[in-house]
Amino acid sequence: MKTRILIIEDEEKFARFVEMELTYEGYEVGKAQDGRTGLEMAESGDYDLILLDVMLPGLSGMEVLRRLRRTSSVPVIMLTARDSVMDKVAGLDSGADDYITKPFAIEELLARIRTVLRKAPPARPNDNVLAAKGVELDPASRQVTVRGTPVDLTKREFDLLQFLLENKGIVLSRETILEKVWGFDFEGETNAVDVYVRFLRGKIDEVFGIKLILTIRGVGYVIRDE
Ligand code: CA
């Protein structure tokens, strides 16, 4: 499978140039011209690496990075036009893996991409199908089946189920689930988790007569295999 790179950059000519070079190098390339679209595409989990311009309309590059890091550890290289120490420090602090100052030689960008990809954990680590008790969740196609029958879940329900399956056998507190699945500071409103567990039980446990998500009183939730 080709390595997929997303370019979030509003300067169209520049983005097209980078896209051409990366495609020539054998990468599959996606493009977004503003921060909001870029964030959505980056969050999809379809990309192995993100090239993120700092100066973007709508949502700034820093803000995109900050939000992306709530849910994703995909490698990010910041593209900055200003050779300022502040930008670099702020970028690396917010979870960028590297930065490169424009204008740059394409060879330098390619070298940094290779380095960051080498250091990164296996590309799209969640591409394996997760399963328990007849429930199968495919992160790549975002499909859930129970004993082969497709189940229609909302994005949040899917993300919650995925997180529970990824941590099969581990009891997860509501706080941990909120932090990892919702990613926001909910000011202690952890009952959002209970509500979504109920939704999932309504669509899976009750329909298929299984006990998938177990409540551990006073602690949280767990999916076990037995
Ligand atoms: Ca820009």
XYZ file of N, CA and C and ligand atoms in Angstrom:
679
model
N 0.846 -1.203 0.000
C 0.000 0.000 0.000
C 0.880 1.251 0.000
N 0.475 2.230 -0.788
C 1.254 3.470 -0.852
C 1.135 4.270 0.444
N 2.205 4.978 0.767
C 2.168 5.887 1.905
C 1.376 7.126 1.506
N 0.441 7.510 2.368
C -0.434 8.635 2.022
C -0.073 9.895 2.807
N 0.079 10.975 2.079
C 0.454 12.246 2.687
C -0.614 13.292 2.390
N -0.983 14.033 3.419
C -1.965 15.112 3.260
C -1.259 16.460 3.343
N -1.496 17.312 2.345
C -0.954 18.671 2.373
C -2.073 19.635 2.743
N -1.887 20.335 3.859
C -2.861 21.374 4.231
C -2.177 22.711 3.984
N -2.565 23.363 2.919
C -1.839 24.548 2.455
C -2.746 25.354 1.547
N -2.878 26.652 1.817
C -3.799 27.467 1.030
C -3.172 28.041 -0.234
N -1.848 28.082 -0.284
C -1.222 28.580 -1.511
C -1.251 27.472 -2.550
N -2.187 27.645 -3.505
C -2.495 26.546 -4.410
C -1.308 26.128 -5.268
N -0.584 27.112 -5.771
C 0.540 26.792 -6.664
C 1.587 25.975 -5.924
N 1.858 26.430 -4.719
C 2.854 25.756 -3.898
C 2.401 24.327 -3.570
N 1.116 24.188 -3.189
C 0.571 22.866 -2.849
C 0.638 21.928 -4.043
N 0.322 22.481 -5.229
C 0.363 21.647 -6.444
C 1.778 21.176 -6.747
N 2.739 22.076 -6.531
C 4.145 21.740 -6.763
C 4.578 20.602 -5.833
N 4.249 20.751 -4.548
C 4.623 19.715 -3.572
C 3.925 18.402 -3.920
N 2.648 18.509 -4.279
C 1.889 17.311 -4.653
C 2.558 16.573 -5.814
N 2.968 17.348 -6.811
C 3.606 16.757 -7.997
C 4.881 16.012 -7.608
N 5.680 16.674 -6.792
C 6.952 16.068 -6.382
C 6.723 14.806 -5.559
N 5.769 14.879 -4.643
C 5.505 13.729 -3.769
C 4.925 12.562 -4.575
N 4.042 12.897 -5.511
C 3.462 11.855 -6.363
C 4.564 11.177 -7.165
N 5.474 11.986 -7.674
C 6.610 11.465 -8.439
C 7.448 10.514 -7.590
N 7.540 10.822 -6.295
C 8.319 9.976 -5.375
C 7.562 8.707 -4.984
N 6.303 8.595 -5.418
C 5.552 7.373 -5.149
C 4.580 7.476 -3.991
N 4.403 8.686 -3.462
C 3.419 8.854 -2.393
C 2.047 9.117 -2.990
N 1.012 8.762 -2.219
C -0.335 9.142 -2.602
C -0.631 10.434 -1.858
N -1.170 11.433 -2.544
C -1.258 12.761 -1.947
C -2.701 13.268 -1.893
N -3.063 13.826 -0.756
C -4.344 14.508 -0.606
C -4.070 15.970 -0.312
N -5.034 16.835 -0.661
C -4.824 18.272 -0.439
C -6.033 18.899 0.228
N -5.738 19.858 1.109
C -6.791 20.679 1.693
C -6.301 22.114 1.665
N -7.229 23.061 1.396
C -6.814 24.453 1.237
C -7.112 25.325 2.445
N -7.852 24.770 3.404
C -8.092 25.558 4.620
C -8.009 24.640 5.832
N -7.895 25.264 6.985
C -7.666 24.529 8.213
C -8.773 23.554 8.576
N -10.007 23.985 8.388
C -11.136 23.159 8.801
C -11.223 21.872 7.985
N -11.130 22.028 6.644
C -11.160 20.851 5.772
C -9.969 19.958 6.072
N -8.819 20.607 6.265
C -7.602 19.851 6.530
C -7.721 19.020 7.793
N -8.278 19.635 8.829
C -8.434 18.926 10.103
C -9.334 17.705 9.924
N -10.436 17.905 9.209
C -11.365 16.793 8.973
C -10.678 15.653 8.238
N -9.927 16.009 7.198
C -9.252 14.975 6.415
C -8.178 14.280 7.247
N -7.455 15.078 8.039
C -6.389 14.499 8.865
C -6.968 13.561 9.911
N -8.136 13.937 10.451
C -8.776 13.128 11.487
C -9.355 11.832 10.949
N -9.538 11.778 9.635
C -10.143 10.577 9.045
C -9.278 9.343 9.258
N -7.998 9.559 9.553
C -7.109 8.416 9.735
C -6.631 7.824 8.421
N -6.925 8.502 7.321
C -6.549 7.985 6.007
C -5.112 8.327 5.617
N -4.453 9.150 6.430
C -3.129 9.614 6.022
C -2.036 9.154 6.988
N -0.856 8.946 6.430
C 0.293 8.479 7.217
C 1.131 9.647 7.709
N 0.969 10.793 7.061
C 1.748 11.966 7.438
C 1.030 13.219 6.954
N 1.132 14.281 7.749
C 0.464 15.537 7.397
C 1.523 16.632 7.218
N 1.457 17.343 6.093
C 2.249 18.563 5.920
C 1.306 19.719 6.210
N 1.617 20.471 7.251
C 0.663 21.468 7.743
C 1.266 22.861 7.713
N 0.681 23.720 6.872
C 1.121 25.107 6.795
C 0.671 25.855 8.047
N 1.517 26.740 8.538
C 1.159 27.492 9.751
C 0.118 28.565 9.430
N 0.351 29.283 8.325
C -0.534 30.402 7.971
C -1.660 29.904 7.074
N -2.819 29.664 7.695
C -3.965 29.156 6.945
C -5.179 30.022 7.229
N -6.082 30.146 6.254
C -7.323 30.865 6.537
C -8.252 29.991 7.388
N -9.134 30.639 8.112
C -10.087 29.885 8.941
C -9.438 29.446 10.230
N -8.972 28.221 10.204
C -8.308 27.656 11.366
C -6.808 27.707 11.108
N -6.056 28.309 12.010
C -4.607 28.387 11.791
C -3.972 27.009 11.900
N -2.777 26.886 11.365
C -2.061 25.617 11.424
C -1.865 25.122 12.845
N -1.528 26.043 13.742
C -1.327 25.682 15.145
C -2.602 25.117 15.752
N -3.728 25.758 15.410
C -5.014 25.329 15.958
C -5.396 23.956 15.392
N -5.144 23.768 14.104
C -5.402 22.461 13.489
C -4.596 21.389 14.217
N -3.329 21.695 14.470
C -2.448 20.739 15.134
C -2.951 20.424 16.544
N -3.322 21.481 17.258
C -3.783 21.315 18.630
C -5.023 20.398 18.677
N -5.944 20.647 17.754
C -7.176 19.854 17.751
C -6.915 18.430 17.285
N -6.044 18.314 16.290
C -5.730 16.986 15.748
C -5.107 16.090 16.815
N -4.286 16.687 17.654
C -3.570 15.908 18.669
C -4.479 15.362 19.767
N -5.726 15.855 19.834
C -6.659 15.305 20.806
C -7.010 13.873 20.448
N -6.982 13.583 19.164
C -7.452 12.256 18.748
C -6.432 11.471 17.939
N -5.364 12.121 17.504
C -4.505 11.430 16.552
C -3.030 11.695 16.817
N -2.211 10.682 16.593
C -0.770 10.859 16.740
C -0.075 10.787 15.382
N -0.871 10.990 14.323
C -0.293 10.957 12.971
C 0.863 11.970 12.880
N 1.985 11.581 12.274
C 3.116 12.503 12.172
C 2.756 13.783 11.412
N 3.221 14.905 11.952
C 2.937 16.200 11.330
C 4.238 16.971 11.130
N 4.454 17.455 9.917
C 5.558 18.377 9.649
C 4.945 19.743 9.373
N 5.332 20.736 10.169
C 4.809 22.090 9.983
C 5.605 22.796 8.892
N 4.872 23.530 8.053
C 5.517 24.352 7.038
C 5.394 25.796 7.503
N 6.502 26.423 7.782
C 6.407 27.801 8.249
C 7.161 28.745 7.336
N 6.501 29.871 7.068
C 7.108 30.846 6.159
C 8.096 31.716 6.923
N 7.854 31.812 8.215
C 8.697 32.688 9.008
C 9.740 31.840 9.733
N 10.939 32.280 9.657
C 12.003 31.512 10.294
C 12.128 31.977 11.748
N 11.011 31.853 12.457
C 11.040 32.376 13.822
C 11.115 31.250 14.840
N 11.936 31.461 15.824
C 12.131 30.453 16.864
C 10.819 30.184 17.589
N 10.034 31.243 17.783
C 8.758 31.106 18.483
C 7.850 30.086 17.805
N 7.714 30.207 16.485
C 6.866 29.291 15.723
C 7.300 27.851 15.907
N 8.609 27.663 15.842
C 9.133 26.300 15.917
C 8.863 25.706 17.288
N 9.146 26.507 18.304
C 8.936 26.027 19.670
C 7.454 25.732 19.892
N 6.610 26.682 19.469
C 5.170 26.489 19.648
C 4.702 25.250 18.899
N 5.200 25.066 17.675
C 4.805 23.913 16.856
C 5.220 22.607 17.490
N 6.444 22.546 17.947
C 6.933 21.301 18.537
C 6.244 21.045 19.869
N 5.961 22.138 20.601
C 5.232 22.011 21.859
C 3.828 21.459 21.626
N 3.200 21.866 20.532
C 1.830 21.417 20.269
C 1.805 20.038 19.641
N 2.952 19.429 19.479
C 2.949 18.043 19.024
C 3.342 17.831 17.578
N 3.971 18.840 16.948
C 4.490 18.614 15.596
C 5.727 17.713 15.695
N 5.959 16.928 14.674
C 7.111 16.023 14.686
C 8.349 16.705 14.119
N 8.116 17.682 13.258
C 9.230 18.412 12.668
C 8.660 19.672 12.020
N 9.522 20.537 11.589
C 9.059 21.718 10.869
C 10.068 21.999 9.771
N 9.620 22.717 8.769
C 10.531 23.113 7.692
C 10.148 24.529 7.283
N 11.142 25.362 7.079
C 10.893 26.764 6.784
C 10.860 26.993 5.273
N 9.793 27.656 4.841
C 9.673 28.002 3.415
C 10.522 29.232 3.125
N 11.133 29.354 2.000
C 11.157 28.331 0.937
C 12.189 27.248 1.255
N 11.904 26.035 0.809
C 12.850 24.955 1.059
C 13.091 24.166 -0.228
N 14.216 23.468 -0.248
C 14.490 22.588 -1.386
C 13.651 21.338 -1.200
N 13.056 20.859 -2.287
C 12.170 19.699 -2.187
C 12.926 18.485 -1.615
N 14.228 18.404 -1.902
C 15.020 17.280 -1.378
C 15.032 17.307 0.149
N 15.060 18.519 0.694
C 15.083 18.610 2.150
C 13.750 18.135 2.738
N 12.665 18.541 2.075
C 11.353 18.083 2.543
C 11.260 16.564 2.458
N 11.717 16.001 1.346
C 11.641 14.540 1.167
C 12.441 13.821 2.246
N 13.615 14.382 2.578
C 14.462 13.767 3.606
C 13.755 13.807 4.957
N 13.127 14.937 5.254
C 12.424 15.054 6.542
C 11.223 14.124 6.597
N 10.530 13.996 5.486
C 9.385 13.081 5.428
C 9.854 11.650 5.730
N 10.953 11.263 5.085
C 11.458 9.891 5.312
C 11.846 9.687 6.770
N 12.500 10.689 7.353
C 12.930 10.578 8.754
C 11.731 10.453 9.683
N 10.755 11.327 9.491
C 9.583 11.311 10.367
C 8.822 9.991 10.213
N 8.699 9.493 8.987
C 7.978 8.234 8.770
C 8.718 7.060 9.397
N 10.044 7.128 9.369
C 10.844 6.050 9.975
C 10.636 6.008 11.485
N 10.551 7.187 12.068
C 10.409 7.270 13.530
C 8.987 6.954 13.981
N 8.030 7.156 13.055
C 6.623 7.029 13.436
C 6.275 5.569 13.690
N 5.310 5.342 14.546
C 4.819 3.979 14.727
C 4.256 3.476 13.406
N 4.066 2.171 13.253
C 3.569 1.624 12.003
C 2.405 2.437 11.469
N 2.423 2.676 10.180
C 1.389 3.495 9.566
C 0.010 2.934 9.852
N -0.885 3.831 10.174
C -2.270 3.465 10.455
C -2.344 2.180 11.271
N -1.878 2.238 12.525
C -1.800 1.034 13.347
C -3.155 0.388 13.583
N -4.214 1.170 13.406
C -5.541 0.644 13.703
C -6.209 0.013 12.496
N -5.408 -0.300 11.482
C -6.013 -0.858 10.286
C -6.501 -2.291 10.461
N -6.104 -2.937 11.562
C -6.547 -4.306 11.756
C -7.978 -4.324 12.271
N -8.689 -5.338 11.856
C -10.054 -5.497 12.329
C -10.024 -5.869 13.807
N -10.836 -5.168 14.598
C -10.927 -5.434 16.030
C -12.165 -6.290 16.263
N -12.063 -7.228 17.198
C -13.193 -8.125 17.385
C -13.353 -8.578 18.821
N -14.584 -8.820 19.205
C -14.910 -9.445 20.486
C -16.343 -9.934 20.432
N -16.556 -11.135 20.916
C -17.912 -11.691 21.073
C -18.756 -11.592 19.795
N -18.144 -11.837 18.663
C -18.898 -11.825 17.413
C -19.044 -10.449 16.797
N -18.553 -9.432 17.516
C -18.597 -8.068 16.986
C -17.277 -7.791 16.268
N -17.354 -7.323 15.045
C -16.145 -6.984 14.305
C -16.191 -5.527 13.883
N -15.094 -4.818 14.133
C -15.007 -3.407 13.768
C -13.784 -3.224 12.884
N -14.045 -2.681 11.689
C -12.955 -2.452 10.743
C -12.650 -0.949 10.685
N -11.542 -0.523 11.312
C -11.235 0.908 11.355
C -11.012 1.504 9.968
N -10.524 0.708 9.036
C -10.228 1.236 7.704
C -11.513 1.604 6.966
N -12.466 0.706 6.968
C -13.715 0.981 6.241
C -14.782 1.570 7.160
N -14.451 1.672 8.456
C -15.375 2.180 9.476
C -16.690 1.414 9.454
N -16.580 0.102 9.384
C -17.781 -0.727 9.400
C -17.785 -1.634 10.616
N -18.975 -1.821 11.145
C -19.146 -2.716 12.286
C -20.147 -3.790 11.895
N -19.808 -5.028 12.204
C -20.764 -6.109 11.996
C -20.869 -6.931 13.274
N -22.036 -7.517 13.467
C -22.201 -8.480 14.557
C -22.613 -9.790 13.913
N -21.789 -10.789 14.080
C -21.976 -12.090 13.414
C -22.306 -11.879 11.943
N -21.621 -10.957 11.329
C -21.763 -10.740 9.891
C -22.838 -9.739 9.495
N -23.679 -9.348 10.438
C -24.739 -8.384 10.126
C -24.247 -6.955 10.392
N -24.307 -6.090 9.385
C -23.831 -4.714 9.579
C -24.660 -3.956 10.617
N -23.973 -3.145 11.398
C -24.644 -2.301 12.382
C -24.315 -0.854 12.044
N -25.342 -0.016 12.039
C -25.171 1.379 11.672
C -24.899 2.218 12.926
N -23.679 2.749 13.032
C -23.326 3.555 14.198
C -23.013 4.986 13.787
N -23.261 5.925 14.697
C -22.833 7.299 14.462
C -21.316 7.358 14.646
N -20.727 8.476 14.245
C -19.269 8.620 14.351
C -18.818 8.433 15.804
N -19.523 9.079 16.729
C -19.124 9.007 18.134
C -19.291 7.595 18.685
N -20.389 6.938 18.337
C -20.596 5.562 18.785
C -19.480 4.662 18.260
N -19.138 4.882 16.995
C -18.073 4.079 16.381
C -16.749 4.309 17.099
N -16.416 5.576 17.330
C -15.146 5.908 17.988
C -15.074 5.309 19.393
N -16.198 5.365 20.092
C -16.243 4.805 21.441
C -16.039 3.293 21.403
N -16.748 2.633 20.498
C -16.617 1.180 20.384
C -15.184 0.805 19.994
N -14.624 1.566 19.076
C -13.239 1.294 18.651
C -12.274 1.407 19.832
N -12.439 2.459 20.624
C -11.533 2.670 21.756
C -11.664 1.526 22.773
N -12.889 1.108 23.026
C -13.103 0.001 23.969
C -12.492 -1.294 23.426
N -12.654 -1.527 22.123
C -12.111 -2.757 21.524
C -10.586 -2.734 21.476
N -10.044 -1.549 21.224
C -8.577 -1.427 21.194
C -7.977 -1.737 22.558
N -8.755 -1.494 23.587
C -8.278 -1.714 24.955
C -8.961 -2.910 25.598
N -9.271 -3.891 24.757
C -9.977 -5.080 25.241
C -9.306 -5.647 26.495
N -10.122 -5.937 27.499
C -9.576 -6.528 28.726
C -9.127 -5.502 29.750
N -9.082 -4.240 29.323
C -8.655 -3.183 30.248
C -9.879 -2.378 30.674
N -10.053 -2.239 31.985
C -11.179 -1.430 32.482
C -10.824 0.044 32.306
N -11.712 0.758 31.618
C -11.444 2.170 31.310
C -12.375 3.061 32.116
N -11.811 4.056 32.758
C -12.644 4.984 33.516
C -13.373 5.913 32.556
N -14.454 6.488 33.038
C -15.200 7.435 32.211
C -14.319 8.605 31.800
N -13.462 9.031 32.701
C -12.575 10.167 32.413
C -11.625 9.844 31.258
N -11.049 8.641 31.322
C -10.133 8.224 30.250
C -10.866 8.159 28.922
N -12.068 7.578 28.955
C -12.837 7.444 27.712
C -13.176 8.821 27.154
N -13.598 9.721 28.026
C -13.937 11.084 27.588
C -12.741 11.754 26.928
N -11.603 11.616 27.606
C -10.402 12.286 27.129
C -9.976 11.748 25.769
N -10.058 10.431 25.608
C -9.551 9.820 24.376
C -10.557 9.855 23.236
N -11.841 9.728 23.562
C -12.846 9.635 22.505
C -13.456 11.002 22.195
N -13.721 11.759 23.223
C -14.317 13.095 23.008
C -13.216 14.140 22.816
N -12.199 13.998 23.626
C -11.047 14.879 23.457
C -11.243 16.279 24.015
N -12.399 16.595 24.536
C -12.616 17.925 25.074
C -12.564 17.875 26.586
N -12.404 19.028 27.172
C -12.555 19.108 28.611
C -14.049 19.238 28.887
N -14.645 18.201 29.413
C -16.096 18.188 29.586
C -16.556 18.721 30.926
N -15.638 19.272 31.704
C -16.002 19.841 33.000
C -16.734 18.817 33.852
N -16.242 17.603 33.834
C -16.794 16.586 34.717
C -18.107 15.972 34.273
N -18.573 16.315 33.082
C -19.834 15.730 32.633
C -19.603 14.359 32.029
N -19.117 13.447 32.882
C -18.754 12.136 32.362
C -19.960 11.290 31.998
N -21.169 11.786 32.300
C -22.309 10.942 31.940
C -22.545 10.886 30.431
N -21.834 11.726 29.659
C -21.873 11.586 28.201
C -21.452 10.171 27.817
N -20.471 9.646 28.543
C -19.986 8.295 28.267
C -21.103 7.276 28.511
N -21.792 7.433 29.650
C -22.882 6.505 29.980
C -23.969 6.527 28.909
N -24.261 7.753 28.452
C -25.304 7.902 27.436
C -24.912 7.142 26.165
N -23.648 7.282 25.750
C -23.223 6.628 24.509
C -23.052 5.122 24.669
N -22.683 4.689 25.867
C -22.641 3.244 26.116
C -24.060 2.683 25.975
N -25.030 3.453 26.475
C -26.428 3.020 26.362
C -26.842 2.934 24.879
N -26.429 3.930 24.092
C -26.740 3.888 22.655
C -26.176 2.617 22.023
N -24.914 2.323 22.338
C -24.261 1.149 21.759
C -24.964 -0.137 22.191
N -25.328 -0.195 23.472
C -26.029 -1.392 23.967
C -27.367 -1.562 23.253
N -28.021 -0.409 22.998
C -29.298 -0.466 22.298
C -29.156 -1.008 20.892
N -28.032 -0.683 20.246
C -27.850 -1.112 18.854
C -27.190 -2.486 18.736
N -26.447 -2.886 19.768
C -25.703 -4.147 19.672
C -26.209 -5.185 20.685
N -26.006 -4.909 21.955
C -26.339 -5.905 22.983
C -27.809 -6.346 22.893
N -28.694 -5.335 22.835
C -30.115 -5.659 22.868
C -30.588 -6.326 21.590
N -30.036 -5.882 20.466
C -30.474 -6.446 19.187
C -29.970 -7.877 19.009
N -28.714 -8.109 19.440
C -28.105 -9.404 19.150
C -28.033 -10.318 20.380
N -28.572 -9.844 21.499
C -28.609 -10.674 22.694
C -27.240 -11.051 23.229
N -26.316 -10.095 23.232
C -25.003 -10.365 23.825
C -24.714 -9.323 24.905
N -23.730 -9.637 25.750
C -23.282 -8.650 26.726
C -21.890 -8.210 26.311
N -21.851 -7.145 25.507
C -20.568 -6.713 24.944
C -19.826 -5.781 25.892
N -20.471 -4.702 26.260
C -19.812 -3.707 27.116
C -20.219 -3.955 28.560
N -19.254 -4.285 29.397
C -19.545 -4.568 30.801
C -19.321 -3.319 31.631
N -20.201 -3.095 32.591
C -20.051 -1.984 33.530
C -19.261 -2.482 34.734
N -18.199 -1.795 35.082
C -17.477 -2.115 36.306
C -17.844 -1.023 37.301
N -18.652 -1.386 38.268
C -19.220 -0.369 39.164
C -18.160 0.469 39.858
N -18.378 1.752 39.841
C -17.463 2.676 40.497
C -16.190 2.925 39.711
N -16.020 2.230 38.585
C -14.785 2.398 37.812
C -15.074 2.873 36.387
N -15.729 2.029 35.621
C -15.990 2.408 34.240
C -16.482 1.227 33.416
N -15.889 1.069 32.230
C -16.383 0.063 31.295
C -15.250 -0.785 30.734
N -15.620 -1.979 30.290
C -14.630 -2.861 29.683
C -15.328 -3.799 28.700
N -14.601 -4.162 27.643
C -15.052 -5.241 26.766
C -14.096 -6.401 26.997
N -14.641 -7.546 27.310
C -13.804 -8.729 27.501
C -14.147 -9.759 26.439
N -13.224 -10.673 26.254
C -13.374 -11.628 25.155
C -14.196 -12.862 25.518
N -14.227 -13.223 26.782
C -14.808 -14.514 27.181
C -16.326 -14.562 26.920
Ca -0.331 29.665 3.799
